[in-house]
């Protein structure tokens, strides 16, 4: 399968814990996005990388959220410390740089529950 | 800044009903407008793309048309099936040049058999 791979699919954390979500983009894609999805807020952009350089870090999410792109084929999103309000689905997406929407592929997401 | 508004949070239909989901947008440039579909347990996937060049997009029986006068673009399908049950998002390609997407809040479509 050549799509975007996210692990784990589900994560349960206690308040105050540190969690790390993982994403492998489509091979050859240069742009990588992290989104948070909730029923109330919809899809919110957390981070955006182009060729491993952080282009946008999602403003309101700066303090406890940190995304990194360790190499062109692997990215992590760390939430430290977690809070119950962080419960959401976290989606990773990748595309060719400056490409059109046809090249944007999403992973299936990680559902995070913070108790 | 650019924005999209999708007011229909939930739509429930019966099979073979007509589907219409509306979305309005605000941008300073010629828009590229998109519809995504998200099935349970999956990420969103592109359904349709509409630009000022084509004004209309068609895919898998769905059709999207944009109206510059009312700055709206809607998604329609003549006859929905139970398998169309999903969340539908409209999106706008940001005009700043980063080509990031601005998503609407989504419409949960439930089609009853």
Short mmCIF file of C-alpha atoms in Angstrom, two decimals:
data_model
loop_
_atom_site.label_atom_id
_atom_site.label_comp_id
_atom_site.label_asym_id
_atom_site.label_seq_id
_atom_site.Cartn_x
_atom_site.Cartn_y
_atom_site.Cartn_z
CA UNK A 1 0.00 0.00 0.00
CA UNK A 2 1.57 3.28 -1.11
CA UNK A 3 -0.69 5.56 0.91
CA UNK A 4 -0.09 7.62 4.05
CA UNK A 5 0.45 5.37 7.07
CA UNK A 6 -0.39 6.53 10.57
CA UNK A 7 0.28 4.69 13.79
CA UNK A 8 -1.17 3.90 16.17
CA UNK A 9 -4.79 3.85 15.04
CA UNK A 10 -5.99 4.40 18.59
CA UNK A 11 -4.28 5.89 21.61
CA UNK A 12 -5.55 6.28 25.14
CA UNK A 13 -3.62 8.54 27.50
CA UNK A 14 -3.98 9.82 31.02
CA UNK A 15 -4.03 13.57 31.50
CA UNK A 16 -0.48 14.89 31.72
CA UNK A 17 1.12 12.09 29.74
CA UNK A 18 3.30 12.57 26.69
CA UNK A 19 2.18 10.86 23.51
CA UNK A 20 3.83 10.58 20.13
CA UNK A 21 1.89 9.96 16.95
CA UNK A 22 3.66 8.73 13.82
CA UNK A 23 3.19 9.30 10.12
CA UNK A 24 4.82 7.91 7.01
CA UNK A 25 3.94 9.99 3.93
CA UNK A 26 3.52 8.72 0.42
CA UNK A 27 6.94 7.99 -1.05
CA UNK A 28 8.21 10.97 -3.05
CA UNK A 29 5.88 13.51 -1.49
CA UNK A 30 7.59 16.66 -0.23
CA UNK A 31 4.77 18.34 1.69
CA UNK A 32 3.40 16.95 4.92
CA UNK A 33 0.50 18.21 6.99
CA UNK A 34 -0.84 17.40 10.44
CA UNK A 35 -4.51 18.15 11.13
CA UNK A 36 -6.70 17.76 14.18
CA UNK A 37 -10.29 16.74 13.55
CA UNK A 38 -13.15 17.21 16.01
CA UNK A 39 -16.89 17.36 15.49
CA UNK A 40 -17.04 20.92 16.80
CA UNK A 41 -13.98 22.50 15.18
CA UNK A 42 -13.74 20.32 12.09
CA UNK A 43 -10.30 20.06 10.47
CA UNK A 44 -7.65 22.34 12.00
CA UNK A 45 -4.13 22.62 10.63
CA UNK A 46 -1.47 21.86 13.24
CA UNK A 47 1.72 21.83 11.18
CA UNK A 48 2.91 22.00 7.62
CA UNK A 49 6.31 20.87 6.34
CA UNK A 50 7.84 21.36 2.94
CA UNK A 51 10.92 19.27 2.18
CA UNK A 52 11.33 18.72 5.93
CA UNK A 53 11.27 22.44 6.74
CA UNK A 54 8.54 23.65 9.03
CA UNK A 55 6.42 26.14 7.08
CA UNK A 56 3.60 26.63 9.54
CA UNK A 57 3.14 25.51 13.10
CA UNK A 58 -0.53 26.21 13.63
CA UNK A 59 -0.37 29.21 15.97
CA UNK A 60 -2.72 28.22 18.75
CA UNK A 61 -1.20 24.76 18.99
CA UNK A 62 2.38 25.85 19.61
CA UNK A 63 2.67 25.38 23.33
CA UNK A 64 2.02 21.65 23.82
CA UNK A 65 2.14 20.36 20.26
CA UNK A 66 5.38 19.72 18.44
CA UNK A 67 5.65 18.17 15.01
CA UNK A 68 8.94 17.01 13.58
CA UNK A 69 10.03 15.59 10.29
CA UNK A 70 13.01 13.40 11.06
CA UNK A 71 13.52 12.46 7.44
CA UNK A 72 11.58 12.68 4.23
CA UNK A 73 9.68 9.51 5.02
CA UNK A 74 8.79 9.90 8.68
CA UNK A 75 7.13 12.50 10.87
CA UNK A 76 6.01 12.61 14.48
CA UNK A 77 3.56 14.71 16.42
CA UNK A 78 4.26 15.00 20.11
CA UNK A 79 1.66 16.27 22.56
CA UNK A 80 3.13 17.13 25.94
CA UNK A 81 1.42 17.21 28.37
CA UNK A 82 -1.89 15.88 27.14
CA UNK A 83 -5.19 17.34 28.28
CA UNK A 84 -8.72 15.92 27.92
CA UNK A 85 -9.52 18.62 25.36
CA UNK A 86 -6.89 17.07 23.08
CA UNK A 87 -9.19 14.10 22.48
CA UNK A 88 -9.67 14.07 18.72
CA UNK A 89 -8.66 12.33 15.52
CA UNK A 90 -5.23 13.40 14.29
CA UNK A 91 -4.76 13.19 10.56
CA UNK A 92 -1.58 13.26 8.56
CA UNK A 93 -1.59 14.14 4.85
CA UNK A 94 1.09 14.42 2.19
CA UNK A 95 1.43 15.75 -1.32
CA UNK A 96 3.92 16.84 -3.96
CA UNK A 97 5.27 20.33 -3.26
CA UNK A 98 3.09 23.12 -4.53
CA UNK A 99 0.94 20.50 -6.07
CA UNK A 100 -2.75 20.47 -6.74
CA UNK A 101 -5.36 18.96 -4.51
CA UNK A 102 -5.33 15.80 -6.58
CA UNK A 103 -1.99 14.90 -5.04
CA UNK A 104 -3.05 15.38 -1.39
CA UNK A 105 -3.53 12.08 0.38
CA UNK A 106 -4.71 11.61 3.95
CA UNK A 107 -3.92 8.80 6.31
CA UNK A 108 -6.67 7.05 8.25
CA UNK A 109 -5.83 9.00 11.37
CA UNK A 110 -5.06 8.30 15.02
CA UNK A 111 -7.96 8.54 17.42
CA UNK A 112 -6.66 9.96 20.68
CA UNK A 113 -8.62 9.75 23.90
CA UNK A 114 -7.28 11.62 26.93
CA UNK A 115 -8.84 10.62 30.24
CA UNK B 1 -8.70 36.00 5.12
CA UNK B 2 -10.08 33.16 3.09
CA UNK B 3 -12.95 31.18 4.59
CA UNK B 4 -15.58 28.58 3.83
CA UNK B 5 -18.91 28.05 5.55
CA UNK B 6 -20.83 24.80 5.53
CA UNK B 7 -24.01 25.17 7.55
CA UNK B 8 -25.66 21.77 7.09
CA UNK B 9 -24.24 19.66 9.87
CA UNK B 10 -26.38 16.60 9.21
CA UNK B 11 -28.50 15.42 6.31
CA UNK B 12 -30.63 12.28 6.42
CA UNK B 13 -32.11 10.92 3.21
CA UNK B 14 -33.64 7.74 1.86
CA UNK B 15 -32.15 5.80 -1.04
CA UNK B 16 -32.85 7.38 -4.42
CA UNK B 17 -33.42 10.81 -2.85
CA UNK B 18 -31.79 13.91 -4.31
CA UNK B 19 -28.79 15.28 -2.42
CA UNK B 20 -27.89 18.94 -2.16
CA UNK B 21 -25.21 20.29 0.16
CA UNK B 22 -24.30 23.95 0.03
CA UNK B 23 -21.08 25.73 0.87
CA UNK B 24 -20.18 29.41 0.69
CA UNK B 25 -16.71 30.85 0.39
CA UNK B 26 -14.80 34.08 0.71
CA UNK B 27 -11.55 34.76 -1.08
CA UNK B 28 -9.77 37.59 -2.81
CA UNK B 29 -8.71 35.57 -5.83
CA UNK B 30 -10.12 33.19 -8.36
CA UNK B 31 -11.08 30.21 -6.23
CA UNK B 32 -10.23 26.57 -6.53
CA UNK B 33 -12.98 24.75 -4.69
CA UNK B 34 -12.99 21.15 -3.61
CA UNK B 35 -15.28 18.55 -2.15
CA UNK B 36 -13.87 15.77 0.01
CA UNK B 37 -15.61 12.66 1.30
CA UNK B 38 -14.68 10.85 4.48
CA UNK B 39 -15.91 7.33 5.16
CA UNK B 40 -15.88 5.94 8.70
CA UNK B 41 -12.40 5.06 9.89
CA UNK B 42 -10.71 6.71 6.92
CA UNK B 43 -9.16 10.05 6.12
CA UNK B 44 -10.82 12.50 3.73
CA UNK B 45 -10.37 11.78 0.04
CA UNK B 46 -10.85 14.12 -2.87
CA UNK B 47 -14.23 13.79 -4.54
CA UNK B 48 -14.40 16.79 -6.86
CA UNK B 49 -12.47 19.85 -7.89
CA UNK B 50 -14.04 22.97 -9.39
CA UNK B 51 -12.18 25.95 -10.78
CA UNK B 52 -13.16 29.13 -12.53
CA UNK B 53 -12.00 27.46 -15.72
CA UNK B 54 -14.48 24.63 -15.61
CA UNK B 55 -17.20 25.88 -13.21
CA UNK B 56 -18.33 22.33 -12.69
CA UNK B 57 -16.91 19.01 -11.57
CA UNK B 58 -18.40 15.55 -11.94
CA UNK B 59 -17.29 12.32 -10.29
CA UNK B 60 -18.93 9.07 -9.19
CA UNK B 61 -22.39 10.47 -9.89
CA UNK B 62 -21.73 13.61 -7.83
CA UNK B 63 -21.72 17.04 -9.41
CA UNK B 64 -20.39 20.29 -8.01
CA UNK B 65 -21.07 23.70 -9.45
CA UNK B 66 -19.83 27.06 -8.31
CA UNK B 67 -21.66 30.36 -8.51
CA UNK B 68 -19.43 33.40 -8.49
CA UNK B 69 -22.37 35.75 -7.95
CA UNK B 70 -23.40 34.18 -4.67
CA UNK B 71 -19.88 32.90 -3.84
CA UNK B 72 -21.30 29.47 -3.25
CA UNK B 73 -20.60 26.01 -4.52
CA UNK B 74 -22.82 23.11 -3.92
CA UNK B 75 -22.61 19.36 -4.16
CA UNK B 76 -25.47 17.40 -5.60
CA UNK B 77 -26.35 13.89 -6.59
CA UNK B 78 -29.54 12.84 -8.31
CA UNK B 79 -30.05 9.55 -6.50
CA UNK B 80 -28.15 8.68 -3.33
CA UNK B 81 -27.36 5.17 -2.17
CA UNK B 82 -26.76 3.80 1.29
CA UNK B 83 -23.07 3.50 0.39
CA UNK B 84 -22.90 7.29 0.01
CA UNK B 85 -23.29 7.67 3.78
CA UNK B 86 -20.22 9.62 4.84
CA UNK B 87 -19.04 13.07 5.89
CA UNK B 88 -18.66 15.57 3.06
CA UNK B 89 -16.33 18.55 3.36
CA UNK B 90 -16.03 21.54 1.11
CA UNK B 91 -12.62 23.17 0.93
CA UNK B 92 -10.97 26.20 -0.60
CA UNK B 93 -7.39 26.42 -1.76
CA UNK B 94 -5.87 29.34 0.13
CA UNK B 95 -5.07 32.34 -2.00
CA UNK B 96 -1.79 33.26 -0.31
CA UNK B 97 0.20 30.96 -2.56
CA UNK B 98 0.86 28.24 -0.01
CA UNK B 99 -2.01 26.27 -1.55
CA UNK B 100 -3.08 25.06 1.84
CA UNK B 101 -6.67 23.98 2.18
CA UNK B 102 -9.33 25.66 4.27
CA UNK B 103 -12.02 23.15 5.17
CA UNK B 104 -15.67 23.60 5.95
CA UNK B 105 -17.04 21.98 9.09
CA UNK B 106 -18.46 18.98 7.24
CA UNK B 107 -21.89 17.52 6.56
CA UNK B 108 -22.75 14.07 7.86
CA UNK B 109 -24.87 12.34 5.25
CA UNK B 110 -26.89 9.35 6.36
CA UNK B 111 -28.78 7.44 3.70
CA UNK B 112 -31.46 5.09 4.98
CA UNK B 113 -32.12 1.88 3.00
#
